[in-house]
Amino acid sequence: MLRRPLLPCKAWSSHFRCLKNSRLAPRLVSEVARERPFEFVKEEGRGLSARAKRDLSLGDVVLIEQPVLAVENNGKGDEWKEDLHSRYEALSEERQSQVWNLHDACLQKPEKSLEGILFTNCIGRNLPVRFDAALFLELSRFNHSCSPNLEQTWNADTGEVRLVAAEPVKAGEELCTHYVELRLDRAERRQRCECPACAQPSEESDKRRTEIKRLAESIEKDRQDRLKNMERGERSVKRVLKLLDKEGLHLLSWRKTHCLAGMEFALRQGDLAKSIQWARKGHQYARLAHGPDHRDTKMLLQLMEDPSSHPDFQFRTDEMKDWTAYVVVMSIAFVVFTVLYI
Ligand SMILES: C[S@@+](CC[C@H](N)C(=O)[O-])C[C@H]1O[C@@H](n2cnc3c(N)ncnc32)[C@H](O)[C@@H]1O
């Protein structure tokens, strides 16, 4: 199936114009439940896929769902399998058959299995355990695209996965999330996919994606370095956001993380006005990706209103105090030395 082409190259500022114009009013879970904005349709050779039932605007909530079953296991070997089967057995018969009807793409197995269904459809929740997999009845039907029009995030506080429109979508278009790291070149992504990025592989796209990954890693490194490379860090944040625009990759929660880094770099340079601008941009992305009640959205709102509440502000102030004390002590020592020995 051919998806529509990537968004035309958008400038950094135009993306924010788009954000500014988007509906930022809180969207209630009940809104989603009342009118489901998608339907599942059968595709030749691809099983089910989700299609928009109406036009969607950037940030519109498509799905909020809790796992039908989840396994978190710290044991060695195959212990998680026992967990999986006992949790499955504990489900109602109706739920069991809904789980069993999910797609199993583990073709190396001779027949359909619960493990295959789990591996085909599960998501991780970043739990600090050896085995962590959550399975959802509806989310499992959304196909992958290397240029997804949905943003998928997990909310650890509510125990829900959330899908929102990451760009305006027309009624009838396929709604896709992503299963693989998108900031890799086509060969490394290794996902058989008919999205524009895969259907028309281009050297420019590959270069952009690998550069986006390199910059993201460099930003993370500069973030750890506290008072070193602050200007370089901020430059990298601007560059990565521009490249995401050029590549048509929305990745709202990545953008949020980059803006937070931009805020920290500006704060460490003592530029409060700029740090507020970064926090505001980060907040817009967080609100679109996670909704107004998510802890990251609230944190960025607070940073926007009071950037000095960020630990980096205190760190810089302490560091400045240390330097001032050092300069004062050295000056006194110099004066004493001069008076005594000259
Ligand atoms: C989570 S399921 C998605 C829903 C699935 N179509 C169904 O009917 O339940 C994942 C499976 O769907 C298929 N799939 C998803 N995205 C695809 C894509 N972009 N290209 C080809 N196959 C895809 C693959 O077989 C994959 O293992």
XYZ file of C-alpha atoms and ligand atoms in Angstrom:
369
model
C 0.000 0.000 0.000
C 1.422 3.383 -0.934
C 1.322 5.975 1.801
C 1.221 9.645 0.969
C 4.571 11.325 0.466
C 6.565 12.813 3.306
C 5.574 16.262 4.430
C 7.348 18.932 2.433
C 10.461 20.248 4.090
C 9.277 22.367 7.010
C 11.323 25.110 8.560
C 11.956 25.123 12.309
C 9.694 28.112 12.746
C 6.881 26.783 10.589
C 6.647 23.658 12.700
C 5.997 25.821 15.717
C 3.436 27.883 13.823
C 1.704 24.586 13.240
C 1.929 23.773 16.956
C 0.638 27.208 17.908
C -2.389 26.799 15.694
C -3.168 23.330 16.963
C -5.991 22.761 19.405
C -4.229 22.586 22.744
C -7.299 22.244 24.941
C -7.198 19.152 27.178
C -8.691 16.093 25.530
C -10.610 13.831 27.836
C -10.422 10.054 27.744
C -14.215 10.056 27.390
C -13.853 11.957 24.106
C -11.891 9.039 22.721
C -14.296 6.435 24.055
C -17.373 8.280 22.725
C -16.228 8.510 19.165
C -13.455 6.185 18.096
C -11.715 8.012 15.237
C -10.491 4.874 13.449
C -11.687 1.537 12.163
C -9.870 -1.678 11.416
C -10.000 -2.888 7.840
C -8.670 -6.030 6.193
C -5.785 -5.428 3.772
C -4.764 -7.893 1.102
C -1.789 -9.846 2.489
C -1.331 -7.572 5.522
C -4.076 -8.634 7.901
C -5.834 -5.756 9.644
C -4.829 -2.127 9.562
C -6.264 1.015 11.142
C -7.781 3.753 8.967
C -8.915 7.209 10.061
C -12.737 7.511 10.076
C -12.548 11.300 9.999
C -9.984 14.038 9.460
C -7.620 14.339 12.408
C -5.706 17.383 13.584
C -2.233 17.365 15.067
C -2.481 16.105 18.659
C -5.941 14.522 18.364
C -6.159 11.491 20.645
C -6.655 8.313 18.637
C -6.432 5.668 21.350
C -5.850 5.318 25.074
C -5.639 1.704 26.154
C -4.604 -0.476 29.076
C -2.824 -3.796 28.496
C -4.981 -6.897 28.270
C -2.088 -8.763 29.865
C 1.432 -7.891 30.932
C 4.439 -9.899 32.020
C 7.276 -8.556 34.131
C 9.710 -11.159 35.282
C 13.136 -11.012 36.844
C 13.726 -14.757 36.800
C 16.267 -16.534 34.645
C 15.587 -18.636 31.544
C 12.018 -19.304 30.504
C 10.316 -18.379 33.770
C 8.458 -15.544 32.002
C 6.661 -18.121 29.833
C 4.991 -19.663 32.896
C 3.951 -16.172 33.926
C 2.557 -15.465 30.469
C 0.490 -18.664 30.414
C -0.874 -18.236 33.925
C -1.897 -14.642 33.178
C -3.562 -15.772 29.967
C -5.434 -18.539 31.827
C -6.684 -15.955 34.323
C -8.443 -13.983 31.541
C -12.122 -14.467 30.720
C -12.874 -16.801 27.797
C -13.830 -13.846 25.615
C -10.565 -12.063 26.356
C -8.596 -15.260 25.728
C -10.101 -15.626 22.285
C -9.435 -11.929 21.482
C -5.785 -12.415 22.453
C -5.590 -15.652 20.475
C -6.956 -13.870 17.376
C -4.045 -11.410 17.348
C -1.428 -11.779 14.637
C 1.537 -14.117 15.179
C 4.390 -13.234 12.830
C 6.941 -15.649 14.343
C 7.100 -17.787 11.239
C 9.932 -19.946 12.524
C 7.414 -21.649 14.809
C 5.324 -24.386 13.183
C 2.040 -23.128 14.598
C 0.504 -20.154 16.324
C 1.657 -19.696 19.923
C 1.033 -17.348 22.812
C 4.725 -16.474 22.834
C 4.594 -15.653 19.101
C 1.546 -13.422 19.626
C 3.307 -11.640 22.471
C 6.518 -11.038 20.485
C 4.615 -9.829 17.413
C 2.554 -7.286 19.296
C 3.987 -6.369 22.700
C 5.593 -3.140 23.850
C 8.158 -2.621 26.638
C 7.388 -0.304 29.532
C 10.965 0.518 30.576
C 10.626 -1.464 33.785
C 13.879 -2.351 35.551
C 13.304 -6.104 35.095
C 14.786 -8.776 32.836
C 11.567 -9.456 30.942
C 8.959 -6.747 30.429
C 6.166 -7.047 27.846
C 2.679 -5.553 27.692
C 0.060 -6.721 25.191
C -2.893 -4.624 23.941
C -5.923 -5.722 21.931
C -6.366 -2.544 19.865
C -2.831 -1.164 19.671
C -1.738 -4.531 18.253
C -3.706 -3.875 15.061
C -1.827 -0.706 14.095
C 0.803 -1.282 11.427
C 4.305 0.124 11.321
C 5.628 2.961 9.189
C 9.118 4.454 9.079
C 7.334 7.814 8.640
C 4.532 7.299 11.180
C 1.597 9.680 11.402
C 0.929 8.653 15.017
C 2.905 9.256 18.178
C 2.832 6.384 20.674
C 3.757 6.911 24.315
C 3.482 4.851 27.479
C 2.298 6.565 30.653
C 3.762 4.723 33.656
C 1.558 6.667 36.086
C -1.770 5.690 34.509
C -0.592 2.348 33.063
C -1.913 3.310 29.611
C -0.576 3.546 26.103
C -1.591 6.649 24.168
C -1.734 7.233 20.430
C -2.137 10.756 19.063
C -2.066 12.174 15.544
C 1.473 13.452 14.954
C 0.353 15.357 11.854
C -2.982 16.249 10.256
C -4.531 13.080 8.781
C -7.292 12.807 6.170
C -10.253 10.455 6.622
C -9.499 7.063 5.028
C -5.717 7.286 5.438
C -3.905 4.480 7.216
C -2.857 5.273 10.787
C 0.612 3.965 11.596
C 2.859 3.900 14.591
C 6.450 2.591 14.561
C 8.111 -0.515 15.960
C 11.756 0.047 15.076
C 14.356 2.747 15.753
C 13.670 5.285 13.011
C 16.949 7.138 13.308
C 18.835 4.558 11.291
C 19.431 4.236 7.573
C 17.127 2.069 5.452
C 19.397 -1.012 5.532
C 19.715 -0.934 9.309
C 15.980 -0.513 9.916
C 15.397 -3.910 8.260
C 11.618 -3.562 8.411
C 9.727 -4.677 5.320
C 7.673 -1.587 4.900
C 5.892 0.376 2.207
C 6.208 3.824 3.739
C 7.681 6.585 1.518
C 11.029 6.367 3.312
C 11.279 2.686 2.374
C 9.447 2.687 -0.966
C 11.749 5.398 -2.310
C 14.967 4.954 -0.336
C 17.265 7.918 -0.802
C 20.816 8.627 0.234
C 19.742 12.016 1.626
C 17.142 10.413 3.882
C 19.665 7.826 5.113
C 22.202 10.573 5.825
C 19.632 12.686 7.661
C 18.476 9.788 9.846
C 21.989 8.729 10.836
C 22.898 12.357 11.537
C 19.772 12.714 13.710
C 20.931 9.695 15.737
C 24.499 11.009 16.039
C 23.264 14.414 17.191
C 20.858 12.866 19.729
C 23.770 10.930 21.242
C 26.011 13.993 21.247
C 23.274 16.064 22.967
C 22.922 13.395 25.648
C 26.689 13.392 26.190
C 26.875 17.185 26.401
C 23.990 17.088 28.862
C 26.011 14.861 31.182
C 29.038 17.160 30.915
C 27.196 19.883 32.842
C 29.222 23.074 32.274
C 31.194 21.953 29.213
C 30.070 22.271 25.579
C 26.912 24.245 26.379
C 26.963 26.246 23.144
C 27.678 23.135 21.080
C 24.819 21.343 22.871
C 22.341 24.079 22.039
C 23.521 24.192 18.408
C 23.012 20.414 18.165
C 19.466 20.727 19.525
C 18.576 23.323 16.860
C 20.165 21.188 14.140
C 18.443 17.950 15.173
C 15.042 19.649 15.230
C 15.654 21.064 11.737
C 16.672 17.638 10.451
C 13.557 16.017 11.947
C 11.485 18.612 10.082
C 13.330 17.972 6.826
C 12.883 14.224 7.178
C 9.187 14.589 8.046
C 9.725 12.731 11.335
C 7.384 14.111 13.977
C 8.580 12.083 16.982
C 6.963 14.500 19.418
C 8.390 12.980 22.576
C 11.924 13.021 21.137
C 11.433 16.661 20.253
C 10.240 17.282 23.811
C 13.431 15.676 25.178
C 15.609 17.743 22.828
C 13.855 20.968 23.858
C 14.402 20.094 27.513
C 18.110 19.653 26.732
C 18.053 23.031 24.925
C 16.510 24.536 28.042
C 19.285 23.094 30.207
C 22.047 24.303 27.877
C 20.560 27.830 27.898
C 20.172 27.724 31.682
C 23.762 26.650 32.181
C 24.853 29.601 30.051
C 22.840 31.840 32.369
C 20.321 32.804 29.651
C 16.979 32.675 31.473
C 14.948 34.187 28.613
C 16.170 31.552 26.167
C 15.674 28.751 28.670
C 12.028 29.828 29.030
C 11.613 29.708 25.233
C 12.991 26.165 25.126
C 10.782 25.062 28.027
C 7.748 26.525 26.232
C 8.517 24.577 23.050
C 9.171 21.416 25.055
C 5.889 21.902 26.876
C 3.967 22.192 23.598
C 5.448 18.912 22.368
C 4.858 17.183 25.724
C 1.256 18.338 25.789
C 0.638 17.043 22.291
C 2.377 13.715 22.870
C 1.290 12.929 26.421
C -1.615 15.229 27.272
C -1.853 17.928 29.940
C -1.783 15.631 32.969
C 1.423 13.749 32.215
C 4.296 14.356 34.607
C 6.649 15.603 31.826
C 4.040 18.102 30.626
C 3.599 19.404 34.167
C 7.355 19.535 34.755
C 7.925 21.561 31.564
C 5.073 23.903 32.476
C 6.735 24.545 35.809
C 10.124 25.125 34.136
C 8.477 27.532 31.727
C 7.042 29.521 34.627
C 10.101 29.255 36.868
C 13.282 28.055 35.145
C 15.251 28.634 38.350
C 13.461 25.583 39.818
C 15.638 23.374 37.579
C 18.570 21.772 39.482
C 20.977 23.102 36.796
C 20.177 26.653 37.846
C 21.298 25.955 41.409
C 24.303 24.010 40.095
C 25.435 26.949 37.976
C 24.889 29.396 40.830
C 26.957 27.185 43.180
C 29.647 26.821 40.537
C 29.757 30.617 40.060
C 30.020 31.069 43.839
C 32.948 28.607 43.909
C 34.702 30.495 41.114
C 34.103 33.861 42.785
C 35.488 32.533 46.085
C 38.508 31.116 44.229
C 39.244 34.440 42.486
C 38.875 36.394 45.774
C 41.219 34.027 47.668
C 43.818 34.107 44.874
C 43.685 37.928 44.705
C 44.188 38.242 48.480
C 47.080 35.738 48.307
C 48.652 37.756 45.476
C 48.350 41.051 47.412
C 49.801 39.465 50.596
C 52.665 37.916 48.606
C 53.403 41.247 46.868
C 53.384 43.245 50.151
C 55.569 40.728 52.025
C 58.182 39.906 49.430
C 58.525 42.899 47.135
C 1.411 -5.528 15.486
S 0.945 -6.379 14.046
C 0.108 -5.167 13.147
C -1.295 -5.539 12.793
C -1.433 -6.668 11.847
N -1.536 -6.161 10.482
C -2.682 -7.482 12.187
O -3.404 -7.877 11.287
O -2.901 -7.748 13.358
C 2.528 -6.499 13.322
C 2.574 -7.301 12.050
O 1.882 -6.629 10.999
C 2.645 -6.678 9.796
N 3.119 -5.303 9.476
C 3.008 -4.233 10.261
N 3.517 -3.135 9.668
C 3.967 -3.522 8.470
C 4.605 -2.845 7.381
N 4.896 -1.555 7.415
N 4.937 -3.564 6.301
C 4.657 -4.887 6.244
N 4.065 -5.598 7.239
C 3.714 -4.917 8.341
C 3.818 -7.595 10.079
O 3.436 -8.903 9.749
C 3.988 -7.470 11.566
O 4.593 -8.591 12.134
